[in-house]
Amino acid sequence: LGIDALDVGSGIGLTDRYLEGRLGSLTGVDVSPGVVERAEQTNPWARYVLYDGERLPFEDGSFDLTFAVCVVQVVEPAQRPSFVSELTRVTRPGGLVVAFEHNPFNPFTRLVVSRCTFGDDASMLTLGRLATLFRRASLPVVERGYMLLLPSSRDRVRSLERSLARLPLGAQYYLAGRAPGWPGT
């Protein structure tokens, strides 16, 4: 696969370890030097770069896929529009910007996030609010859904969860938008 991907807020690369061999290239960015070093050790096949938290250190349209896992919730609410615009800026025309976030409608998720010692700055946002940020960044939403209601690798359970993806029940949700410049966007 020739997909060039960017993981914004990669942390120590926990998500990235599942992507080895599935992409053309993977670059991760984070604001913490120690975290970037650990990610490099965990995933020597990927590239990691320190990020100032404001402007992603890449040219416009550098990636086919730009994703952030539980990152928007730790961005100051006033900075979220510019953050989503940055995700859009570094994504090639027609590429995808995908965000995964905790679902504030799920009571267990709220409990876990409230007890998390390293997430004091987290302010969960709804899928609808994130969709508004995507639209304002000229990212038409192409896919959305809730997930992790019934975490299981069993086919029947996964099928049931997919059938419930439109209901705000899962622990997390995802939102994918198409970067501008693609025919029809």
PDB file of C-alpha atoms in Angstrom:
ATOM      1  CA  LEU A   1       0.000   0.000   0.000  1.00  0.00           C
ATOM      2  CA  GLY A   2       1.356   3.400  -0.972  1.00  0.00           C
ATOM      3  CA  ILE A   3      -0.528   5.438   1.619  1.00  0.00           C
ATOM      4  CA  ASP A   4       1.534   8.105   3.380  1.00  0.00           C
ATOM      5  CA  ALA A   5      -0.015   8.645   6.822  1.00  0.00           C
ATOM      6  CA  LEU A   6       0.454  11.144   9.625  1.00  0.00           C
ATOM      7  CA  ASP A   7      -0.430  10.345  13.246  1.00  0.00           C
ATOM      8  CA  VAL A   8      -0.939  13.669  15.027  1.00  0.00           C
ATOM      9  CA  GLY A   9      -0.461  13.306  18.770  1.00  0.00           C
ATOM     10  CA  SER A  10       1.122   9.900  18.330  1.00  0.00           C
ATOM     11  CA  GLY A  11       2.211   9.586  21.937  1.00  0.00           C
ATOM     12  CA  ILE A  12       4.541   6.645  22.436  1.00  0.00           C
ATOM     13  CA  GLY A  13       3.278   5.011  19.242  1.00  0.00           C
ATOM     14  CA  LEU A  14       0.824   2.501  20.686  1.00  0.00           C
ATOM     15  CA  THR A  15      -1.601   2.824  17.762  1.00  0.00           C
ATOM     16  CA  ASP A  16       1.212   2.909  15.238  1.00  0.00           C
ATOM     17  CA  ARG A  17       2.548  -0.525  16.162  1.00  0.00           C
ATOM     18  CA  TYR A  18      -0.602  -2.020  14.614  1.00  0.00           C
ATOM     19  CA  LEU A  19       0.039  -0.225  11.323  1.00  0.00           C
ATOM     20  CA  GLU A  20       3.432  -1.678  10.435  1.00  0.00           C
ATOM     21  CA  GLY A  21       3.354  -3.079   6.908  1.00  0.00           C
ATOM     22  CA  ARG A  22      -0.106  -1.636   6.206  1.00  0.00           C
ATOM     23  CA  LEU A  23       1.012   1.768   4.888  1.00  0.00           C
ATOM     24  CA  GLY A  24       3.567   3.147   2.484  1.00  0.00           C
ATOM     25  CA  SER A  25       4.942   5.331   5.259  1.00  0.00           C
ATOM     26  CA  LEU A  26       3.944   6.546   8.697  1.00  0.00           C
ATOM     27  CA  THR A  27       5.041   9.746  10.375  1.00  0.00           C
ATOM     28  CA  GLY A  28       4.049  10.580  13.923  1.00  0.00           C
ATOM     29  CA  VAL A  29       4.183  13.916  15.701  1.00  0.00           C
ATOM     30  CA  ASP A  30       3.854  14.828  19.344  1.00  0.00           C
ATOM     31  CA  VAL A  31       4.622  17.814  21.561  1.00  0.00           C
ATOM     32  CA  SER A  32       6.739  15.896  24.083  1.00  0.00           C
ATOM     33  CA  PRO A  33      10.374  15.066  23.240  1.00  0.00           C
ATOM     34  CA  GLY A  34      10.461  12.075  25.612  1.00  0.00           C
ATOM     35  CA  VAL A  35       7.314  10.650  24.073  1.00  0.00           C
ATOM     36  CA  VAL A  36       8.708  11.035  20.546  1.00  0.00           C
ATOM     37  CA  GLU A  37      11.878   9.173  21.597  1.00  0.00           C
ATOM     38  CA  ARG A  38       9.843   6.285  23.043  1.00  0.00           C
ATOM     39  CA  ALA A  39       7.731   6.094  19.880  1.00  0.00           C
ATOM     40  CA  GLU A  40      10.922   5.862  17.799  1.00  0.00           C
ATOM     41  CA  GLN A  41      12.107   2.962  19.956  1.00  0.00           C
ATOM     42  CA  THR A  42       8.731   1.210  19.798  1.00  0.00           C
ATOM     43  CA  ASN A  43       8.342   1.625  16.026  1.00  0.00           C
ATOM     44  CA  PRO A  44      11.752   1.976  14.369  1.00  0.00           C
ATOM     45  CA  TRP A  45      10.103   1.500  10.956  1.00  0.00           C
ATOM     46  CA  ALA A  46       8.163   4.787  11.353  1.00  0.00           C
ATOM     47  CA  ARG A  47       9.383   8.395  11.466  1.00  0.00           C
ATOM     48  CA  TYR A  48       8.642  10.641  14.464  1.00  0.00           C
ATOM     49  CA  VAL A  49       8.954  14.412  14.654  1.00  0.00           C
ATOM     50  CA  LEU A  50       8.585  16.915  17.478  1.00  0.00           C
ATOM     51  CA  TYR A  51       5.667  19.314  16.993  1.00  0.00           C
ATOM     52  CA  ASP A  52       5.135  22.736  18.594  1.00  0.00           C
ATOM     53  CA  GLY A  53       1.396  22.160  19.082  1.00  0.00           C
ATOM     54  CA  GLU A  54       0.401  24.902  16.665  1.00  0.00           C
ATOM     55  CA  ARG A  55       1.772  24.404  13.161  1.00  0.00           C
ATOM     56  CA  LEU A  56       2.460  20.922  11.863  1.00  0.00           C
ATOM     57  CA  PRO A  57       6.064  20.810  10.541  1.00  0.00           C
ATOM     58  CA  PHE A  58       5.111  19.675   7.020  1.00  0.00           C
ATOM     59  CA  GLU A  59       4.336  21.217   3.661  1.00  0.00           C
ATOM     60  CA  ASP A  60       0.752  21.580   2.476  1.00  0.00           C
ATOM     61  CA  GLY A  61      -0.689  18.344   1.098  1.00  0.00           C
ATOM     62  CA  SER A  62       2.061  16.050   2.396  1.00  0.00           C
ATOM     63  CA  PHE A  63      -0.081  13.061   3.448  1.00  0.00           C
ATOM     64  CA  ASP A  64      -2.824  10.842   2.023  1.00  0.00           C
ATOM     65  CA  LEU A  65      -4.201  10.156   5.497  1.00  0.00           C
ATOM     66  CA  THR A  66      -3.956  12.325   8.584  1.00  0.00           C
ATOM     67  CA  PHE A  67      -5.376  10.983  11.823  1.00  0.00           C
ATOM     68  CA  ALA A  68      -5.587  11.904  15.492  1.00  0.00           C
ATOM     69  CA  VAL A  69      -6.632   9.517  18.255  1.00  0.00           C
ATOM     70  CA  CYS A  70      -8.164  11.195  21.327  1.00  0.00           C
ATOM     71  CA  VAL A  71      -6.247  14.405  20.644  1.00  0.00           C
ATOM     72  CA  VAL A  72      -8.886  17.032  19.850  1.00  0.00           C
ATOM     73  CA  GLN A  73     -10.242  16.661  23.390  1.00  0.00           C
ATOM     74  CA  VAL A  74      -6.913  17.864  24.842  1.00  0.00           C
ATOM     75  CA  VAL A  75      -6.649  20.867  22.531  1.00  0.00           C
ATOM     76  CA  GLU A  76      -7.940  24.063  24.133  1.00  0.00           C
ATOM     77  CA  PRO A  77     -11.493  24.613  22.817  1.00  0.00           C
ATOM     78  CA  ALA A  78     -10.550  28.022  21.337  1.00  0.00           C
ATOM     79  CA  GLN A  79      -7.664  26.363  19.424  1.00  0.00           C
ATOM     80  CA  ARG A  80      -9.678  23.451  18.016  1.00  0.00           C
ATOM     81  CA  PRO A  81     -10.679  25.189  14.756  1.00  0.00           C
ATOM     82  CA  SER A  82      -7.048  25.971  13.909  1.00  0.00           C
ATOM     83  CA  PHE A  83      -5.997  22.446  14.918  1.00  0.00           C
ATOM     84  CA  VAL A  84      -8.507  20.859  12.526  1.00  0.00           C
ATOM     85  CA  SER A  85      -7.443  23.340   9.830  1.00  0.00           C
ATOM     86  CA  GLU A  86      -3.844  22.191  10.302  1.00  0.00           C
ATOM     87  CA  LEU A  87      -4.903  18.554   9.893  1.00  0.00           C
ATOM     88  CA  THR A  88      -6.606  19.596   6.667  1.00  0.00           C
ATOM     89  CA  ARG A  89      -3.677  21.688   5.416  1.00  0.00           C
ATOM     90  CA  VAL A  90      -1.178  18.814   5.509  1.00  0.00           C
ATOM     91  CA  THR A  91      -3.567  16.357   3.827  1.00  0.00           C
ATOM     92  CA  ARG A  92      -3.447  15.941   0.047  1.00  0.00           C
ATOM     93  CA  PRO A  93      -6.504  16.967  -1.976  1.00  0.00           C
ATOM     94  CA  GLY A  94      -8.932  14.080  -1.757  1.00  0.00           C
ATOM     95  CA  GLY A  95      -7.093  12.531   1.179  1.00  0.00           C
ATOM     96  CA  LEU A  96      -8.734  11.661   4.466  1.00  0.00           C
ATOM     97  CA  VAL A  97      -8.622  13.381   7.821  1.00  0.00           C
ATOM     98  CA  VAL A  98      -9.836  11.051  10.566  1.00  0.00           C
ATOM     99  CA  ALA A  99     -10.362  11.760  14.246  1.00  0.00           C
ATOM    100  CA  PHE A 100     -11.204   9.273  16.976  1.00  0.00           C
ATOM    101  CA  GLU A 101     -12.501  10.680  20.257  1.00  0.00           C
ATOM    102  CA  HIS A 102     -14.055   9.533  23.501  1.00  0.00           C
ATOM    103  CA  ASN A 103     -17.846   9.556  23.459  1.00  0.00           C
ATOM    104  CA  PRO A 104     -19.164  11.908  26.174  1.00  0.00           C
ATOM    105  CA  PHE A 105     -22.613  10.256  25.969  1.00  0.00           C
ATOM    106  CA  ASN A 106     -21.209   6.970  27.275  1.00  0.00           C
ATOM    107  CA  PRO A 107     -21.302   7.059  31.120  1.00  0.00           C
ATOM    108  CA  PHE A 108     -18.479   4.542  31.496  1.00  0.00           C
ATOM    109  CA  THR A 109     -16.260   6.588  29.204  1.00  0.00           C
ATOM    110  CA  ARG A 110     -16.973   9.728  31.245  1.00  0.00           C
ATOM    111  CA  LEU A 111     -16.057   7.832  34.418  1.00  0.00           C
ATOM    112  CA  VAL A 112     -12.793   6.464  32.991  1.00  0.00           C
ATOM    113  CA  VAL A 113     -11.742   9.844  31.571  1.00  0.00           C
ATOM    114  CA  SER A 114     -12.555  11.586  34.878  1.00  0.00           C
ATOM    115  CA  ARG A 115     -10.330   9.114  36.750  1.00  0.00           C
ATOM    116  CA  CYS A 116      -7.456   9.295  34.281  1.00  0.00           C
ATOM    117  CA  THR A 117      -4.454  10.958  35.935  1.00  0.00           C
ATOM    118  CA  PHE A 118      -2.789  12.063  32.692  1.00  0.00           C
ATOM    119  CA  GLY A 119      -5.941  13.453  31.058  1.00  0.00           C
ATOM    120  CA  ASP A 120      -6.612  16.417  33.323  1.00  0.00           C
ATOM    121  CA  ASP A 121      -6.727  18.706  30.326  1.00  0.00           C
ATOM    122  CA  ALA A 122      -9.277  16.569  28.447  1.00  0.00           C
ATOM    123  CA  SER A 123     -12.577  18.188  27.563  1.00  0.00           C
ATOM    124  CA  MET A 124     -14.585  15.645  25.605  1.00  0.00           C
ATOM    125  CA  LEU A 125     -16.586  16.883  22.648  1.00  0.00           C
ATOM    126  CA  THR A 126     -19.542  15.353  20.881  1.00  0.00           C
ATOM    127  CA  LEU A 127     -19.406  13.911  17.401  1.00  0.00           C
ATOM    128  CA  GLY A 128     -21.713  16.739  16.284  1.00  0.00           C
ATOM    129  CA  ARG A 129     -19.346  19.411  17.593  1.00  0.00           C
ATOM    130  CA  LEU A 130     -16.380  17.759  15.883  1.00  0.00           C
ATOM    131  CA  ALA A 131     -18.390  17.479  12.641  1.00  0.00           C
ATOM    132  CA  THR A 132     -18.982  21.245  12.835  1.00  0.00           C
ATOM    133  CA  LEU A 133     -15.223  21.812  13.185  1.00  0.00           C
ATOM    134  CA  PHE A 134     -14.661  19.590  10.132  1.00  0.00           C
ATOM    135  CA  ARG A 135     -17.197  21.509   8.047  1.00  0.00           C
ATOM    136  CA  ARG A 136     -15.661  24.846   9.039  1.00  0.00           C
ATOM    137  CA  ALA A 137     -12.283  23.507   7.880  1.00  0.00           C
ATOM    138  CA  SER A 138     -13.829  22.603   4.485  1.00  0.00           C
ATOM    139  CA  LEU A 139     -13.725  18.893   5.315  1.00  0.00           C
ATOM    140  CA  PRO A 140     -16.939  17.266   4.113  1.00  0.00           C
ATOM    141  CA  VAL A 141     -17.746  14.328   6.390  1.00  0.00           C
ATOM    142  CA  VAL A 142     -17.680  11.035   4.490  1.00  0.00           C
ATOM    143  CA  GLU A 143     -17.979   8.563   7.380  1.00  0.00           C
ATOM    144  CA  ARG A 144     -18.904   8.656  11.050  1.00  0.00           C
ATOM    145  CA  GLY A 145     -19.898   6.237  13.741  1.00  0.00           C
ATOM    146  CA  TYR A 146     -19.657   5.070  17.317  1.00  0.00           C
ATOM    147  CA  MET A 147     -17.522   2.087  18.284  1.00  0.00           C
ATOM    148  CA  LEU A 148     -16.211   0.016  21.167  1.00  0.00           C
ATOM    149  CA  LEU A 149     -19.613  -0.808  22.584  1.00  0.00           C
ATOM    150  CA  LEU A 150     -18.936  -4.537  22.532  1.00  0.00           C
ATOM    151  CA  PRO A 151     -15.169  -4.960  22.078  1.00  0.00           C
ATOM    152  CA  SER A 152     -14.684  -8.425  20.650  1.00  0.00           C
ATOM    153  CA  SER A 153     -12.934 -10.165  17.785  1.00  0.00           C
ATOM    154  CA  ARG A 154     -15.904 -12.490  17.197  1.00  0.00           C
ATOM    155  CA  ASP A 155     -17.520 -11.905  13.801  1.00  0.00           C
ATOM    156  CA  ARG A 156     -21.110 -11.917  15.095  1.00  0.00           C
ATOM    157  CA  VAL A 157     -20.329  -9.407  17.832  1.00  0.00           C
ATOM    158  CA  ARG A 158     -18.427  -7.159  15.414  1.00  0.00           C
ATOM    159  CA  SER A 159     -21.342  -7.330  12.986  1.00  0.00           C
ATOM    160  CA  LEU A 160     -23.770  -6.353  15.756  1.00  0.00           C
ATOM    161  CA  GLU A 161     -21.558  -3.437  16.774  1.00  0.00           C
ATOM    162  CA  ARG A 162     -21.368  -2.191  13.166  1.00  0.00           C
ATOM    163  CA  SER A 163     -25.163  -2.280  12.971  1.00  0.00           C
ATOM    164  CA  LEU A 164     -25.286  -0.037  16.067  1.00  0.00           C
ATOM    165  CA  ALA A 165     -22.612   2.429  14.873  1.00  0.00           C
ATOM    166  CA  ARG A 166     -25.101   5.269  14.318  1.00  0.00           C
ATOM    167  CA  LEU A 167     -26.286   5.173  17.944  1.00  0.00           C
ATOM    168  CA  PRO A 168     -24.196   7.150  20.486  1.00  0.00           C
ATOM    169  CA  LEU A 169     -23.552   4.097  22.652  1.00  0.00           C
ATOM    170  CA  GLY A 170     -19.916   3.134  22.067  1.00  0.00           C
ATOM    171  CA  ALA A 171     -17.002   4.276  24.200  1.00  0.00           C
ATOM    172  CA  GLN A 172     -15.506   6.148  21.261  1.00  0.00           C
ATOM    173  CA  TYR A 173     -16.498   7.590  17.924  1.00  0.00           C
ATOM    174  CA  TYR A 174     -14.771   8.287  14.640  1.00  0.00           C
ATOM    175  CA  LEU A 175     -15.241  10.969  12.031  1.00  0.00           C
ATOM    176  CA  ALA A 176     -13.641  11.025   8.576  1.00  0.00           C
ATOM    177  CA  GLY A 177     -13.556  13.988   6.223  1.00  0.00           C
ATOM    178  CA  ARG A 178     -12.325  14.352   2.649  1.00  0.00           C
ATOM    179  CA  ALA A 179      -9.679  17.049   2.131  1.00  0.00           C
ATOM    180  CA  PRO A 180     -10.728  19.767  -0.338  1.00  0.00           C
ATOM    181  CA  GLY A 181      -9.556  19.693  -3.910  1.00  0.00           C
ATOM    182  CA  TRP A 182     -11.030  16.330  -4.841  1.00  0.00           C
ATOM    183  CA  PRO A 183     -13.677  16.362  -7.579  1.00  0.00           C
ATOM    184  CA  GLY A 184     -17.013  16.854  -5.866  1.00  0.00           C
ATOM    185  CA  THR A 185     -15.643  18.517  -2.714  1.00  0.00           C
TER     186      THR A 185
END
